[in-house]
């Protein structure tokens, strides 16, 4: 399984309520997306700093998303899809900054 995790930051000036609404719309738009096995988006609810190892400050993150793909071939189907292109257009309207992490299965 290919998994890509994303840190999402709201655009300057967008309210929390609007961002939350757009995240819901974005999730709904992901239903039936060609090549996409699963999409999840979660709001960051709190930022504990009392970690048992040195704290890493990465600035404000408003939500975390994750995309799952069954294979490279399915990922390519997703990339080539016009529905995916429309999804990214919506993303441009409510994601101010995005930090992707392609993660690798360990065990
Ligand atoms: C890639 C993505 C990360 C996310 O949360 O949604 C998708 C699509 C997009 O960026 O619009």
CSV table of C-alpha atoms and ligand atoms in Angstrom, one decimal:
chain,number,residue,atom,x,y,z
A,1,UNK,CA,0.0,0.0,0.0
A,2,UNK,CA,1.3,3.5,-0.9
A,3,UNK,CA,0.4,6.0,1.8
A,4,UNK,CA,1.0,9.8,1.7
A,5,UNK,CA,0.4,11.8,4.8
A,6,UNK,CA,-0.2,15.6,4.5
A,7,UNK,CA,0.1,18.4,7.0
A,8,UNK,CA,-2.5,21.1,6.1
A,9,UNK,CA,-2.4,24.7,7.1
A,10,UNK,CA,-5.4,27.0,6.6
A,11,UNK,CA,-5.0,30.0,4.3
A,12,UNK,CA,-4.4,33.4,6.0
A,13,UNK,CA,-7.7,34.9,7.1
A,14,UNK,CA,-9.9,31.7,6.8
A,15,UNK,CA,-12.0,31.0,9.9
A,16,UNK,CA,-11.8,27.7,11.7
A,17,UNK,CA,-15.5,27.1,10.9
A,18,UNK,CA,-15.0,27.7,7.2
A,19,UNK,CA,-11.9,25.4,7.2
A,20,UNK,CA,-13.8,22.7,9.0
A,21,UNK,CA,-16.6,23.0,6.4
A,22,UNK,CA,-14.2,22.8,3.5
A,23,UNK,CA,-12.5,19.7,5.0
A,24,UNK,CA,-15.9,18.0,5.1
A,25,UNK,CA,-16.6,19.0,1.5
A,26,UNK,CA,-13.1,17.7,0.5
A,27,UNK,CA,-13.7,14.4,2.3
A,28,UNK,CA,-17.1,14.0,0.5
A,29,UNK,CA,-15.5,14.8,-2.8
A,30,UNK,CA,-13.0,11.9,-2.3
A,31,UNK,CA,-15.8,9.3,-2.5
A,32,UNK,CA,-15.3,7.1,-5.6
A,33,UNK,CA,-12.1,9.0,-6.6
A,34,UNK,CA,-10.4,6.9,-9.3
A,35,UNK,CA,-7.3,5.1,-8.0
A,36,UNK,CA,-7.7,6.3,-4.5
A,37,UNK,CA,-8.2,3.4,-2.0
A,38,UNK,CA,-8.9,5.7,1.0
A,39,UNK,CA,-8.7,9.3,2.1
A,40,UNK,CA,-8.9,10.5,5.6
A,41,UNK,CA,-8.7,14.1,6.9
A,42,UNK,CA,-8.7,15.0,10.6
A,43,UNK,CA,-8.6,18.3,12.3
A,44,UNK,CA,-5.8,19.0,14.8
A,45,UNK,CA,-7.6,19.3,18.1
A,46,UNK,CA,-4.8,20.2,20.5
A,47,UNK,CA,-1.0,20.5,20.6
A,48,UNK,CA,0.4,19.0,23.7
A,49,UNK,CA,4.0,20.1,24.3
A,50,UNK,CA,4.8,18.0,27.4
A,51,UNK,CA,6.5,15.3,25.4
A,52,UNK,CA,8.8,12.8,27.1
A,53,UNK,CA,11.6,13.6,24.5
A,54,UNK,CA,12.6,17.0,23.2
A,55,UNK,CA,9.7,18.8,21.7
A,56,UNK,CA,9.8,19.6,18.0
A,57,UNK,CA,8.0,22.9,17.1
A,58,UNK,CA,6.8,22.8,13.5
A,59,UNK,CA,4.4,25.7,13.6
A,60,UNK,CA,0.6,25.6,13.5
A,61,UNK,CA,-0.9,22.7,11.6
A,62,UNK,CA,-4.7,22.8,11.2
A,63,UNK,CA,-5.4,19.3,9.8
A,64,UNK,CA,-3.8,16.1,8.8
A,65,UNK,CA,-4.8,14.2,5.7
A,66,UNK,CA,-3.8,10.8,4.4
A,67,UNK,CA,-4.2,9.1,1.0
A,68,UNK,CA,-3.9,5.4,0.4
A,69,UNK,CA,-3.2,3.7,-3.0
A,70,UNK,CA,-3.2,0.0,-3.6
A,71,UNK,CA,-0.3,0.2,-6.1
A,72,UNK,CA,1.8,2.4,-8.3
A,73,UNK,CA,-0.6,1.6,-11.2
A,74,UNK,CA,-3.6,2.8,-9.1
A,75,UNK,CA,-1.7,5.9,-8.1
A,76,UNK,CA,-1.2,6.7,-11.8
A,77,UNK,CA,-4.9,6.2,-12.4
A,78,UNK,CA,-5.5,8.8,-9.7
A,79,UNK,CA,-2.9,11.2,-11.1
A,80,UNK,CA,-4.4,11.0,-14.6
A,81,UNK,CA,-8.0,11.4,-13.5
A,82,UNK,CA,-10.0,14.6,-14.3
A,83,UNK,CA,-12.0,14.0,-11.1
A,84,UNK,CA,-8.7,14.1,-9.1
A,85,UNK,CA,-7.8,17.4,-10.9
A,86,UNK,CA,-11.2,18.9,-9.8
A,87,UNK,CA,-10.5,17.7,-6.3
A,88,UNK,CA,-7.1,19.5,-6.3
A,89,UNK,CA,-8.8,22.6,-7.5
A,90,UNK,CA,-11.0,22.5,-4.4
A,91,UNK,CA,-7.9,21.8,-2.4
A,92,UNK,CA,-6.4,25.1,-3.7
A,93,UNK,CA,-9.4,27.0,-2.4
A,94,UNK,CA,-9.0,25.9,1.3
A,95,UNK,CA,-5.4,24.6,1.8
A,96,UNK,CA,-3.0,27.5,2.4
A,97,UNK,CA,0.1,25.3,2.7
A,98,UNK,CA,0.6,21.6,2.3
A,99,UNK,CA,3.5,19.3,3.5
A,100,UNK,CA,3.4,15.8,2.1
A,101,UNK,CA,5.2,12.8,3.5
A,102,UNK,CA,5.4,9.6,1.5
A,103,UNK,CA,5.6,7.0,4.2
A,104,UNK,CA,7.1,3.5,4.0
A,105,UNK,CA,5.8,0.3,5.6
A,106,UNK,CA,8.2,-0.9,8.3
A,107,UNK,CA,6.6,-4.1,9.7
B,1,LIG,C1,-3.2,15.6,-1.9
B,1,LIG,C2,-4.2,15.9,-0.9
B,1,LIG,C3,-4.1,16.2,0.4
B,1,LIG,C4,-5.4,16.4,0.9
B,1,LIG,O1,-5.6,16.6,2.1
B,1,LIG,O2,-6.3,16.4,0.0
B,1,LIG,C5,-5.6,16.0,-1.2
B,1,LIG,C6,-6.0,16.7,-2.4
B,1,LIG,C7,-5.7,18.2,-2.4
B,1,LIG,O3,-4.6,18.6,-2.1
B,1,LIG,O4,-6.5,19.0,-2.9
